[in-house]
PDB file of C-alpha atoms and ligand atoms in Angstrom:
ATOM      1  CA  UNK C 101     -14.243 -16.505   4.732  1.00  0.00           C
ATOM      2  CA  UNK C 102     -11.024 -16.592   2.687  1.00  0.00           C
ATOM      3  CA  UNK C 103      -9.794 -13.152   1.641  1.00  0.00           C
ATOM      4  CA  UNK C 104      -9.191 -13.017  -2.102  1.00  0.00           C
ATOM      5  CA  UNK C 105     -10.013  -9.391  -2.939  1.00  0.00           C
ATOM      6  CA  UNK C 106      -7.869  -6.318  -2.481  1.00  0.00           C
ATOM      7  CA  UNK C 107      -8.357  -2.629  -3.124  1.00  0.00           C
ATOM      8  CA  UNK C 108      -5.374  -0.434  -3.980  1.00  0.00           C
ATOM      9  CA  UNK C 109      -6.237   3.258  -3.679  1.00  0.00           C
ATOM     10  CA  UNK C 110      -3.988   5.148  -6.083  1.00  0.00           C
ATOM     11  CA  UNK C 111      -5.921   8.317  -6.834  1.00  0.00           C
ATOM     12  CA  UNK C 112      -4.047  10.755  -4.591  1.00  0.00           C
ATOM     13  CA  UNK C 113      -2.453  13.888  -5.997  1.00  0.00           C
ATOM     14  CA  UNK C 114       1.101  13.154  -4.837  1.00  0.00           C
ATOM     15  CA  UNK C 115       1.775  16.815  -4.056  1.00  0.00           C
ATOM     16  CA  UNK C 116       4.696  16.054  -1.736  1.00  0.00           C
ATOM     17  CA  UNK C 117       6.952  14.888  -4.551  1.00  0.00           C
ATOM     18  CA  UNK C 118       6.197  17.482  -7.179  1.00  0.00           C
ATOM     19  CA  UNK C 119       7.487  18.176  -9.802  1.00  0.00           C
ATOM     20  CA  UNK C 120       8.104  14.401 -10.319  1.00  0.00           C
ATOM     21  CA  UNK C 121       4.356  13.775 -10.168  1.00  0.00           C
ATOM     22  CA  UNK C 122       3.245  16.662 -12.373  1.00  0.00           C
ATOM     23  CA  UNK C 123       2.559  14.313 -15.292  1.00  0.00           C
ATOM     24  CA  UNK C 124       3.477  10.906 -13.819  1.00  0.00           C
ATOM     25  CA  UNK C 125       1.537   9.205 -11.010  1.00  0.00           C
ATOM     26  CA  UNK C 126       3.666   8.634  -7.899  1.00  0.00           C
ATOM     27  CA  UNK C 127       2.602   4.966  -7.962  1.00  0.00           C
ATOM     28  CA  UNK C 128       4.578   4.611 -11.212  1.00  0.00           C
ATOM     29  CA  UNK C 129       7.773   5.939  -9.655  1.00  0.00           C
ATOM     30  CA  UNK C 130      10.472   3.424 -10.718  1.00  0.00           C
ATOM     31  CA  UNK C 131      12.288   1.796  -7.826  1.00  0.00           C
ATOM     32  CA  UNK C 132      15.291   0.166  -9.551  1.00  0.00           C
ATOM     33  CA  UNK C 133      13.478  -1.615 -12.410  1.00  0.00           C
ATOM     34  CA  UNK C 134       9.823  -1.775 -11.367  1.00  0.00           C
ATOM     35  CA  UNK C 135       7.228   0.906 -10.714  1.00  0.00           C
ATOM     36  CA  UNK C 136       6.315   1.202  -7.031  1.00  0.00           C
ATOM     37  CA  UNK C 137       2.816  -0.180  -7.558  1.00  0.00           C
ATOM     38  CA  UNK C 138       4.136  -3.436  -9.029  1.00  0.00           C
ATOM     39  CA  UNK C 139       5.847  -4.256  -5.723  1.00  0.00           C
ATOM     40  CA  UNK C 140       2.477  -3.714  -4.030  1.00  0.00           C
ATOM     41  CA  UNK C 141       0.562  -5.922  -6.469  1.00  0.00           C
ATOM     42  CA  UNK C 142       3.225  -8.637  -6.048  1.00  0.00           C
ATOM     43  CA  UNK C 143       2.784  -8.464  -2.262  1.00  0.00           C
ATOM     44  CA  UNK C 144      -0.981  -8.898  -2.659  1.00  0.00           C
ATOM     45  CA  UNK C 145      -0.551 -11.852  -5.019  1.00  0.00           C
ATOM     46  CA  UNK C 146       1.980 -13.530  -2.675  1.00  0.00           C
ATOM     47  CA  UNK C 147      -0.679 -13.140   0.049  1.00  0.00           C
ATOM     48  CA  UNK C 148      -3.261 -15.165  -1.884  1.00  0.00           C
ATOM     49  CA  UNK C 149      -5.179 -12.245  -3.416  1.00  0.00           C
ATOM     50  CA  UNK C 150      -6.690 -13.103  -6.801  1.00  0.00           C
ATOM     51  CA  UNK C 151      -8.780  -9.996  -7.575  1.00  0.00           C
ATOM     52  CA  UNK C 152      -7.521  -6.439  -7.281  1.00  0.00           C
ATOM     53  CA  UNK C 153      -9.384  -3.174  -7.784  1.00  0.00           C
ATOM     54  CA  UNK C 154      -7.203  -0.120  -8.318  1.00  0.00           C
ATOM     55  CA  UNK C 155      -8.794   3.227  -7.627  1.00  0.00           C
ATOM     56  CA  UNK C 156      -7.256   5.681 -10.066  1.00  0.00           C
ATOM     57  CA  UNK C 157      -8.182   9.042 -11.556  1.00  0.00           C
ATOM     58  CA  UNK C 158      -7.552  11.237 -14.576  1.00  0.00           C
ATOM     59  CA  UNK C 159      -3.955  11.080 -15.722  1.00  0.00           C
ATOM     60  CA  UNK C 160      -3.308   7.674 -14.200  1.00  0.00           C
ATOM     61  CA  UNK C 161      -4.218   5.452 -17.150  1.00  0.00           C
ATOM     62  CA  UNK C 162      -0.488   4.713 -17.519  1.00  0.00           C
ATOM     63  CA  UNK C 163      -1.043   2.373 -14.537  1.00  0.00           C
ATOM     64  CA  UNK C 164      -3.638   0.479 -16.612  1.00  0.00           C
ATOM     65  CA  UNK C 165      -1.154   0.236 -19.481  1.00  0.00           C
ATOM     66  CA  UNK C 166       1.501  -1.166 -17.165  1.00  0.00           C
ATOM     67  CA  UNK C 167      -0.747  -4.048 -16.088  1.00  0.00           C
ATOM     68  CA  UNK C 168      -1.941  -4.720 -19.643  1.00  0.00           C
ATOM     69  CA  UNK C 169      -0.116  -6.860 -22.205  1.00  0.00           C
ATOM     70  CA  UNK C 170       2.135  -5.211 -24.784  1.00  0.00           C
ATOM     71  CA  UNK C 171       2.134  -7.662 -27.732  1.00  0.00           C
ATOM     72  CA  UNK C 172       4.396  -5.492 -29.962  1.00  0.00           C
ATOM     73  CA  UNK C 173       7.056  -5.290 -27.262  1.00  0.00           C
ATOM     74  CA  UNK C 174       6.736  -9.011 -26.524  1.00  0.00           C
ATOM     75  CA  UNK C 175       7.175  -9.843 -30.215  1.00  0.00           C
ATOM     76  CA  UNK C 176      10.197  -7.564 -30.531  1.00  0.00           C
ATOM     77  CA  UNK C 177      11.843  -9.161 -27.475  1.00  0.00           C
ATOM     78  CA  UNK C 178      11.063 -12.636 -28.817  1.00  0.00           C
ATOM     79  CA  UNK C 179      12.610 -11.835 -32.214  1.00  0.00           C
ATOM     80  CA  UNK C 180      15.749 -10.428 -30.663  1.00  0.00           C
ATOM     81  CA  UNK C 181      15.952 -13.482 -28.352  1.00  0.00           C
ATOM     82  CA  UNK C 182      15.838 -11.328 -25.222  1.00  0.00           C
ATOM     83  CA  UNK C 183      14.121 -14.190 -23.416  1.00  0.00           C
ATOM     84  CA  UNK C 184      15.038 -13.140 -19.889  1.00  0.00           C
ATOM     85  CA  UNK C 185      13.586  -9.661 -20.307  1.00  0.00           C
ATOM     86  CA  UNK C 186      10.528 -11.144 -22.001  1.00  0.00           C
ATOM     87  CA  UNK C 187       9.990 -13.465 -19.036  1.00  0.00           C
ATOM     88  CA  UNK C 188      10.176 -10.483 -16.667  1.00  0.00           C
ATOM     89  CA  UNK C 189       7.389  -8.536 -18.387  1.00  0.00           C
ATOM     90  CA  UNK C 190       4.976 -11.327 -19.371  1.00  0.00           C
ATOM     91  CA  UNK C 191       3.615 -12.184 -15.888  1.00  0.00           C
ATOM     92  CA  UNK C 192       2.783  -8.536 -15.073  1.00  0.00           C
ATOM     93  CA  UNK C 193      -0.516  -8.718 -16.940  1.00  0.00           C
ATOM     94  CA  UNK C 194      -1.535 -12.137 -15.603  1.00  0.00           C
ATOM     95  CA  UNK C 195      -0.557 -12.044 -11.913  1.00  0.00           C
ATOM     96  CA  UNK C 196      -4.162 -11.418 -10.850  1.00  0.00           C
ATOM     97  CA  UNK C 197      -7.471 -10.159 -12.186  1.00  0.00           C
ATOM     98  CA  UNK C 198      -6.868  -6.425 -12.046  1.00  0.00           C
ATOM     99  CA  UNK C 199      -9.751  -3.985 -12.397  1.00  0.00           C
ATOM    100  CA  UNK C 200      -9.692  -0.190 -12.509  1.00  0.00           C
ATOM    101  CA  UNK C 201     -12.174   2.390 -11.311  1.00  0.00           C
ATOM    102  CA  UNK C 202     -11.917   6.162 -11.371  1.00  0.00           C
ATOM    103  CA  UNK C 203     -12.459   8.219  -8.257  1.00  0.00           C
ATOM    104  CA  UNK C 204     -14.010  11.202  -9.931  1.00  0.00           C
ATOM    105  CA  UNK C 205     -12.995  13.715  -7.277  1.00  0.00           C
ATOM    106  CA  UNK C 206     -10.060  13.512  -4.868  1.00  0.00           C
ATOM    107  CA  UNK C 207     -12.189  13.514  -1.731  1.00  0.00           C
ATOM    108  CA  UNK C 208      -9.927  11.437   0.481  1.00  0.00           C
ATOM    109  CA  UNK C 209      -8.858   7.858   1.159  1.00  0.00           C
ATOM    110  CA  UNK C 210     -12.219   6.989   2.794  1.00  0.00           C
ATOM    111  CA  UNK C 211     -14.027   8.216  -0.311  1.00  0.00           C
ATOM    112  CA  UNK C 212     -11.684   6.175  -2.534  1.00  0.00           C
ATOM    113  CA  UNK C 213     -12.471   3.012  -0.549  1.00  0.00           C
ATOM    114  CA  UNK C 214     -16.183   3.762  -0.760  1.00  0.00           C
ATOM    115  CA  UNK C 215     -15.871   3.582  -4.574  1.00  0.00           C
ATOM    116  CA  UNK C 216     -14.927  -0.124  -4.164  1.00  0.00           C
ATOM    117  CA  UNK C 217     -18.310  -1.166  -2.710  1.00  0.00           C
ATOM    118  CA  UNK C 218     -19.757  -3.095  -5.650  1.00  0.00           C
ATOM    119  CA  UNK C 219     -16.408  -4.797  -6.375  1.00  0.00           C
ATOM    120  CA  UNK C 220     -16.100  -5.959  -2.766  1.00  0.00           C
ATOM    121  CA  UNK C 221     -19.714  -7.061  -2.224  1.00  0.00           C
ATOM    122  CA  UNK C 222     -20.326  -8.758   1.097  1.00  0.00           C
ATOM    123  CA  UNK C 223     -16.797 -10.038   1.779  1.00  0.00           C
ATOM    124  CA  UNK C 224     -13.884  -8.950   3.941  1.00  0.00           C
ATOM    125  CA  UNK C 225     -11.142  -7.410   1.816  1.00  0.00           C
ATOM    126  CA  UNK C 226      -7.574  -6.149   1.977  1.00  0.00           C
ATOM    127  CA  UNK C 227      -6.506  -2.545   1.421  1.00  0.00           C
ATOM    128  CA  UNK C 228      -2.944  -1.841   0.281  1.00  0.00           C
ATOM    129  CA  UNK C 229      -2.162   1.882   0.009  1.00  0.00           C
ATOM    130  CA  UNK C 230      -0.807   2.538  -3.472  1.00  0.00           C
ATOM    131  CA  UNK C 231       2.104   4.599  -2.205  1.00  0.00           C
ATOM    132  CA  UNK C 232       3.431   2.302   0.546  1.00  0.00           C
ATOM    133  CA  UNK C 233       6.029  -0.300  -0.382  1.00  0.00           C
ATOM    134  CA  UNK C 234       6.700  -2.776   2.420  1.00  0.00           C
ATOM    135  CA  UNK C 235       9.727  -5.047   2.152  1.00  0.00           C
ATOM    136  CA  UNK C 236       9.471  -8.265   4.163  1.00  0.00           C
ATOM    137  CA  UNK C 237      10.114 -11.995   3.957  1.00  0.00           C
ATOM    138  CA  UNK C 238       6.478 -12.904   4.669  1.00  0.00           C
ATOM    139  CA  UNK C 239       4.195 -10.452   2.830  1.00  0.00           C
ATOM    140  CA  UNK C 240       2.672  -7.992   5.293  1.00  0.00           C
ATOM    141  CA  UNK C 241      -0.744  -8.352   3.651  1.00  0.00           C
ATOM    142  CA  UNK C 242      -0.572 -12.077   4.514  1.00  0.00           C
ATOM    143  CA  UNK C 243       0.497 -11.293   8.101  1.00  0.00           C
ATOM    144  CA  UNK C 244      -2.705  -9.233   8.402  1.00  0.00           C
ATOM    145  CA  UNK C 245      -4.898 -11.830   6.674  1.00  0.00           C
ATOM    146  CA  UNK C 246      -3.702 -14.445   9.180  1.00  0.00           C
ATOM    147  CA  UNK C 247      -4.651 -12.106  12.053  1.00  0.00           C
ATOM    148  CA  UNK C 248      -8.097 -11.662  10.498  1.00  0.00           C
ATOM    149  CA  UNK C 249      -8.511 -15.440  10.237  1.00  0.00           C
ATOM    150  CA  UNK C 250      -7.463 -15.870  13.866  1.00  0.00           C
ATOM    151  CA  UNK C 251      -9.508 -13.103  15.506  1.00  0.00           C
ATOM    152  CA  UNK C 252     -12.363 -12.504  13.033  1.00  0.00           C
ATOM    153  CA  UNK C 253     -12.025  -8.722  13.368  1.00  0.00           C
ATOM    154  CA  UNK C 254     -10.857  -5.932  11.064  1.00  0.00           C
ATOM    155  CA  UNK C 255      -7.063  -5.567  11.100  1.00  0.00           C
ATOM    156  CA  UNK C 256      -4.655  -2.672  10.680  1.00  0.00           C
ATOM    157  CA  UNK C 257      -0.924  -2.828  10.032  1.00  0.00           C
ATOM    158  CA  UNK C 258       0.782  -0.698  12.679  1.00  0.00           C
ATOM    159  CA  UNK C 259       4.229   0.669  13.535  1.00  0.00           C
ATOM    160  CA  UNK C 260       5.537   3.045  16.163  1.00  0.00           C
ATOM    161  CA  UNK C 261       6.652   6.394  14.751  1.00  0.00           C
ATOM    162  CA  UNK C 262       8.855   9.109  16.295  1.00  0.00           C
ATOM    163  CA  UNK C 263       6.859  11.561  18.452  1.00  0.00           C
ATOM    164  CA  UNK C 264       7.607  14.475  16.121  1.00  0.00           C
ATOM    165  CA  UNK C 265       5.922  12.615  13.242  1.00  0.00           C
ATOM    166  CA  UNK C 266       2.752  11.270  14.869  1.00  0.00           C
ATOM    167  CA  UNK C 267       0.747  14.345  13.795  1.00  0.00           C
ATOM    168  CA  UNK C 268       1.189  13.277  10.165  1.00  0.00           C
ATOM    169  CA  UNK C 269      -0.384   9.856  10.779  1.00  0.00           C
ATOM    170  CA  UNK C 270      -3.203   8.226  12.735  1.00  0.00           C
ATOM    171  CA  UNK C 271      -2.688   7.489  16.433  1.00  0.00           C
ATOM    172  CA  UNK C 272      -4.018   4.191  17.858  1.00  0.00           C
ATOM    173  CA  UNK C 273      -5.375   3.187  21.267  1.00  0.00           C
ATOM    174  CA  UNK C 274      -3.951  -0.291  21.868  1.00  0.00           C
ATOM    175  CA  UNK C 275      -3.848  -3.064  24.422  1.00  0.00           C
ATOM    176  CA  UNK C 276      -1.354  -5.885  23.993  1.00  0.00           C
ATOM    177  CA  UNK C 277      -2.891  -9.330  23.276  1.00  0.00           C
ATOM    178  CA  UNK C 278       0.023 -11.609  22.336  1.00  0.00           C
ATOM    179  CA  UNK C 279       3.274 -11.466  20.345  1.00  0.00           C
ATOM    180  CA  UNK C 280       2.939  -8.615  17.845  1.00  0.00           C
ATOM    181  CA  UNK C 281      -0.880  -8.445  18.111  1.00  0.00           C
ATOM    182  CA  UNK C 282      -2.810  -5.691  19.891  1.00  0.00           C
ATOM    183  CA  UNK C 283      -6.493  -4.901  20.429  1.00  0.00           C
ATOM    184  CA  UNK C 284      -7.340  -1.482  19.009  1.00  0.00           C
ATOM    185  CA  UNK C 285     -10.397   0.252  20.465  1.00  0.00           C
ATOM    186  CA  UNK C 286      -9.959   3.817  19.250  1.00  0.00           C
ATOM    187  CA  UNK C 287      -7.932   5.936  16.846  1.00  0.00           C
ATOM    188  CA  UNK C 288      -7.561   9.485  15.629  1.00  0.00           C
ATOM    189  CA  UNK C 289      -6.286  10.834  12.299  1.00  0.00           C
ATOM    190  CA  UNK C 290      -3.463  13.408  12.298  1.00  0.00           C
ATOM    191  CA  UNK C 291      -3.810  14.286  16.009  1.00  0.00           C
ATOM    192  CA  UNK C 292      -2.737  17.620  17.464  1.00  0.00           C
ATOM    193  CA  UNK C 293      -0.157  17.042  20.295  1.00  0.00           C
ATOM    194  CA  UNK C 294      -2.855  17.109  23.025  1.00  0.00           C
ATOM    195  CA  UNK C 295      -4.923  14.429  21.199  1.00  0.00           C
ATOM    196  CA  UNK C 296      -2.148  11.827  20.651  1.00  0.00           C
ATOM    197  CA  UNK C 297      -3.252   8.453  22.091  1.00  0.00           C
ATOM    198  CA  UNK C 298      -0.079   6.456  21.363  1.00  0.00           C
ATOM    199  CA  UNK C 299       2.841   6.560  18.947  1.00  0.00           C
ATOM    200  CA  UNK C 300       1.456   3.506  17.124  1.00  0.00           C
ATOM    201  CA  UNK C 301       0.184   4.457  13.728  1.00  0.00           C
ATOM    202  CA  UNK C 302      -1.608   2.786  10.814  1.00  0.00           C
ATOM    203  CA  UNK C 303       0.878   1.918   8.097  1.00  0.00           C
ATOM    204  CA  UNK C 304      -0.371   1.250   4.611  1.00  0.00           C
ATOM    205  CA  UNK C 305      -2.269  -2.022   5.019  1.00  0.00           C
ATOM    206  CA  UNK C 306      -5.575  -3.135   6.516  1.00  0.00           C
ATOM    207  CA  UNK C 307      -8.216  -5.847   6.317  1.00  0.00           C
ATOM    208  CA  UNK C 308     -11.756  -4.551   6.479  1.00  0.00           C
ATOM    209  CA  UNK C 309     -15.169  -6.187   6.870  1.00  0.00           C
ATOM    210  CA  UNK C 310     -17.863  -5.061   4.392  1.00  0.00           C
ATOM    211  CA  UNK C 311     -19.540  -3.265   7.326  1.00  0.00           C
ATOM    212  CA  UNK C 312     -17.055  -0.440   6.669  1.00  0.00           C
ATOM    213  CA  UNK C 313     -19.150   0.761   3.697  1.00  0.00           C
ATOM    214  CA  UNK C 314     -22.209   1.572   5.814  1.00  0.00           C
ATOM    215  CA  UNK C 315     -19.935   3.445   8.206  1.00  0.00           C
ATOM    216  CA  UNK C 316     -18.281   5.346   5.342  1.00  0.00           C
ATOM    217  CA  UNK C 317     -21.760   6.354   4.110  1.00  0.00           C
ATOM    218  CA  UNK C 318     -22.238   8.434   7.236  1.00  0.00           C
ATOM    219  CA  UNK C 319     -18.624   9.535   7.794  1.00  0.00           C
ATOM    220  CA  UNK C 320     -18.414  13.316   7.359  1.00  0.00           C
ATOM    221  CA  UNK C 321     -15.305  14.981   5.888  1.00  0.00           C
ATOM    222  CA  UNK C 322     -12.561  15.188   8.522  1.00  0.00           C
ATOM    223  CA  UNK C 323      -8.962  16.488   8.516  1.00  0.00           C
ATOM    224  CA  UNK C 324      -8.213  18.433   5.306  1.00  0.00           C
ATOM    225  CA  UNK C 325     -11.924  18.350   4.479  1.00  0.00           C
ATOM    226  CA  UNK C 326     -11.412  14.811   3.117  1.00  0.00           C
ATOM    227  CA  UNK C 327     -13.395  11.676   3.966  1.00  0.00           C
ATOM    228  CA  UNK C 328     -10.852   9.892   6.131  1.00  0.00           C
ATOM    229  CA  UNK C 329     -10.699   6.087   6.239  1.00  0.00           C
ATOM    230  CA  UNK C 330      -9.323   6.415   9.786  1.00  0.00           C
ATOM    231  CA  UNK C 331     -12.546   8.147  10.894  1.00  0.00           C
ATOM    232  CA  UNK C 332     -14.586   5.168   9.648  1.00  0.00           C
ATOM    233  CA  UNK C 333     -12.168   2.644  11.198  1.00  0.00           C
ATOM    234  CA  UNK C 334     -12.433   4.595  14.460  1.00  0.00           C
ATOM    235  CA  UNK C 335     -16.159   3.752  14.544  1.00  0.00           C
ATOM    236  CA  UNK C 336     -15.406   0.129  13.692  1.00  0.00           C
ATOM    237  CA  UNK C 337     -12.735  -0.134  16.418  1.00  0.00           C
ATOM    238  CA  UNK C 338     -15.022   1.429  19.027  1.00  0.00           C
ATOM    239  CA  UNK C 339     -17.904  -0.831  17.983  1.00  0.00           C
ATOM    240  CA  UNK C 340     -16.224  -4.249  17.565  1.00  0.00           C
ATOM    241  CA  UNK C 341     -12.525  -3.703  18.262  1.00  0.00           C
ATOM    242  CA  UNK C 342      -9.894  -4.114  15.557  1.00  0.00           C
ATOM    243  CA  UNK C 343      -6.609  -6.002  15.649  1.00  0.00           C
ATOM    244  CA  UNK C 344      -3.396  -4.035  15.181  1.00  0.00           C
ATOM    245  CA  UNK C 345      -0.455  -6.063  13.897  1.00  0.00           C
ATOM    246  CA  UNK C 346       2.983  -4.602  14.559  1.00  0.00           C
ATOM    247  CA  UNK C 347       4.065  -6.202  11.297  1.00  0.00           C
ATOM    248  CA  UNK C 348       7.500  -7.554  10.440  1.00  0.00           C
ATOM    249  CA  UNK C 349       8.755  -5.539   7.501  1.00  0.00           C
ATOM    250  CA  UNK C 350      10.186  -2.196   6.443  1.00  0.00           C
ATOM    251  CA  UNK C 351       7.731   0.323   5.068  1.00  0.00           C
ATOM    252  CA  UNK C 352       8.633   3.080   2.616  1.00  0.00           C
ATOM    253  CA  UNK C 353       6.259   5.940   1.735  1.00  0.00           C
ATOM    254  CA  UNK C 354       6.623   6.607  -1.972  1.00  0.00           C
ATOM    255  CA  UNK C 355       4.991   9.999  -1.471  1.00  0.00           C
ATOM    256  CA  UNK C 356       8.086  11.140   0.471  1.00  0.00           C
ATOM    257  CA  UNK C 357      11.397  12.087  -1.202  1.00  0.00           C
ATOM    258  CA  UNK C 358      13.782  10.641   1.391  1.00  0.00           C
ATOM    259  CA  UNK C 359      11.817   7.387   1.631  1.00  0.00           C
ATOM    260  CA  UNK C 360      11.855   6.927  -2.154  1.00  0.00           C
ATOM    261  CA  UNK C 361      15.641   7.084  -2.091  1.00  0.00           C
ATOM    262  CA  UNK C 362      15.850   4.728   0.916  1.00  0.00           C
ATOM    263  CA  UNK C 363      13.564   2.197  -0.812  1.00  0.00           C
ATOM    264  CA  UNK C 364      15.679   2.424  -3.960  1.00  0.00           C
ATOM    265  CA  UNK C 365      18.896   1.797  -1.976  1.00  0.00           C
ATOM    266  CA  UNK C 366      17.429  -1.189  -0.111  1.00  0.00           C
ATOM    267  CA  UNK C 367      15.958  -2.780  -3.233  1.00  0.00           C
ATOM    268  CA  UNK C 368      19.086  -2.082  -5.277  1.00  0.00           C
ATOM    269  CA  UNK C 369      21.244  -3.786  -2.620  1.00  0.00           C
ATOM    270  CA  UNK C 370      18.947  -6.841  -2.726  1.00  0.00           C
ATOM    271  CA  UNK C 371      18.783  -6.891  -6.527  1.00  0.00           C
ATOM    272  CA  UNK C 372      20.124 -10.073  -8.153  1.00  0.00           C
ATOM    273  CA  UNK C 373      21.690  -8.355 -11.135  1.00  0.00           C
ATOM    274  CA  UNK C 374      23.111  -5.121  -9.700  1.00  0.00           C
ATOM    275  CA  UNK C 375      23.201  -5.749  -5.922  1.00  0.00           C
ATOM    276  CA  UNK C 376      26.902  -6.584  -5.579  1.00  0.00           C
ATOM    277  CA  UNK C 377      28.094  -3.810  -7.888  1.00  0.00           C
ATOM    278  CA  UNK C 378      25.851  -1.264  -6.211  1.00  0.00           C
ATOM    279  CA  UNK C 379      27.205  -2.222  -2.799  1.00  0.00           C
ATOM    280  CA  UNK C 380      30.793  -1.730  -4.024  1.00  0.00           C
ATOM    281  CA  UNK C 381      29.823   1.627  -5.508  1.00  0.00           C
ATOM    282  CA  UNK C 382      28.169   2.782  -2.274  1.00  0.00           C
ATOM    283  CA  UNK C 383      31.131   1.732  -0.104  1.00  0.00           C
ATOM    284  CA  UNK C 384      33.481   3.496  -2.493  1.00  0.00           C
ATOM    285  CA  UNK C 385      31.368   6.681  -2.551  1.00  0.00           C
ATOM    286  CA  UNK C 386      31.230   6.706   1.230  1.00  0.00           C
ATOM    287  CA  UNK C 387      34.953   5.911   1.541  1.00  0.00           C
ATOM    288  CA  UNK C 388      34.259   2.899   3.748  1.00  0.00           C
TER     289      UNK C 388
HETATM  290  P1  UTP X 461      -1.987  10.189   0.736  1.00  0.00           P
HETATM  291  O1  UTP X 461      -2.612  11.280   1.494  1.00  0.00           O
HETATM  292  O2  UTP X 461      -0.675   9.653   1.193  1.00  0.00           O
HETATM  293  O3  UTP X 461      -1.801  10.529  -0.813  1.00  0.00           O
HETATM  294  O4  UTP X 461      -3.060   9.023   0.613  1.00  0.00           O
HETATM  295  P2  UTP X 461      -1.792  11.912  -1.570  1.00  0.00           P
HETATM  296  O5  UTP X 461      -3.103  12.581  -1.422  1.00  0.00           O
HETATM  297  O6  UTP X 461      -1.354  11.596  -2.965  1.00  0.00           O
HETATM  298  O7  UTP X 461      -0.624  12.677  -0.788  1.00  0.00           O
HETATM  299  P3  UTP X 461       0.062  14.086  -1.003  1.00  0.00           P
HETATM  300  O8  UTP X 461      -0.721  14.906  -1.987  1.00  0.00           O
HETATM  301  O9  UTP X 461       1.461  13.824  -1.490  1.00  0.00           O
HETATM  302  O10 UTP X 461       0.079  14.653   0.401  1.00  0.00           O
HETATM  303  C1  UTP X 461      -2.848   7.660   0.931  1.00  0.00           C
HETATM  304  C2  UTP X 461      -3.319   6.758  -0.187  1.00  0.00           C
HETATM  305  O11 UTP X 461      -4.665   7.047  -0.548  1.00  0.00           O
HETATM  306  C3  UTP X 461      -4.788   7.351  -1.932  1.00  0.00           C
HETATM  307  C4  UTP X 461      -3.397   7.806  -2.354  1.00  0.00           C
HETATM  308  O12 UTP X 461      -3.188   7.548  -3.745  1.00  0.00           O
HETATM  309  C5  UTP X 461      -2.502   6.956  -1.464  1.00  0.00           C
HETATM  310  O13 UTP X 461      -2.293   5.670  -2.007  1.00  0.00           O
HETATM  311  N1  UTP X 461      -5.844   8.380  -2.098  1.00  0.00           N
HETATM  312  C6  UTP X 461      -5.825   9.510  -1.338  1.00  0.00           C
HETATM  313  C7  UTP X 461      -6.861   8.159  -3.008  1.00  0.00           C
HETATM  314  O14 UTP X 461      -6.898   7.128  -3.713  1.00  0.00           O
HETATM  315  N2  UTP X 461      -7.833   9.108  -3.142  1.00  0.00           N
HETATM  316  C8  UTP X 461      -7.844  10.255  -2.405  1.00  0.00           C
HETATM  317  O15 UTP X 461      -8.791  11.067  -2.560  1.00  0.00           O
HETATM  318  C9  UTP X 461      -6.810  10.452  -1.484  1.00  0.00           C
END
């Protein structure tokens, strides 16, 4: 079955980058000239996704406004003949069918995904974490969709992380299949050092079968007293196996100060309008 639906959970509290996120959702953090979440929606659209559900919460309606039209602004830009700018904002509201749903309590990523049940129905779907920008030639969501089409199993995007950081992520039990594809048969969220299975971790993207909802129904709160998506995927991986794709792309966590700056530098260097000037500025600042 072709995957056309995606869920973007964006209802986290963003406590790691306070005070920036006191009034503004971290997903709206501007990286050069676009909010972080727009890069994520564009990745989904480039992967063939046509319908997107964003899980938001109180205080995040600015995300809805961003993906809505703004006729007054469009008219003003048209009148002042700012055609190029007009062309950059118009497609934002028509890239895909974008729906919004509120997670009424911040009970964890697993709980957020559970809220997507009636939107998803009985189809496999993509999950793109609302605070993970991944820069790549071929969209990472598409890399995962292709693995789903090939193996017919749930898929997680994976990357190796330094040993000192594995306790902040999920740790995967993997066996190499071919190229950058692995069979995953177990996983654990935020392991203590004695529970680490491998340094491969889930990174911001997955493809899930609708079976995940029945598993989430009986998944008790885990680490941090939150319903963890990893705990539900653990059941799925033990039951059917899941595919882990060591994807080709650079991932930046927009909930982390240093990574926000790194993402901004990379995207500024690649930017058509300011890339060259920014590079000169950086070299000059660094005396290179
Ligand atoms: P994170 O744990 O990275 O987000 O969740 P957070 O809770 O905002 O992080 P802190 O407070 O800085 O530590 C991963 C993804 O799951 C979403 C987040 O918005 C993020 O995209 N999420 C998390 C929800 O939608 N609902 C939740 O209850 C928790």
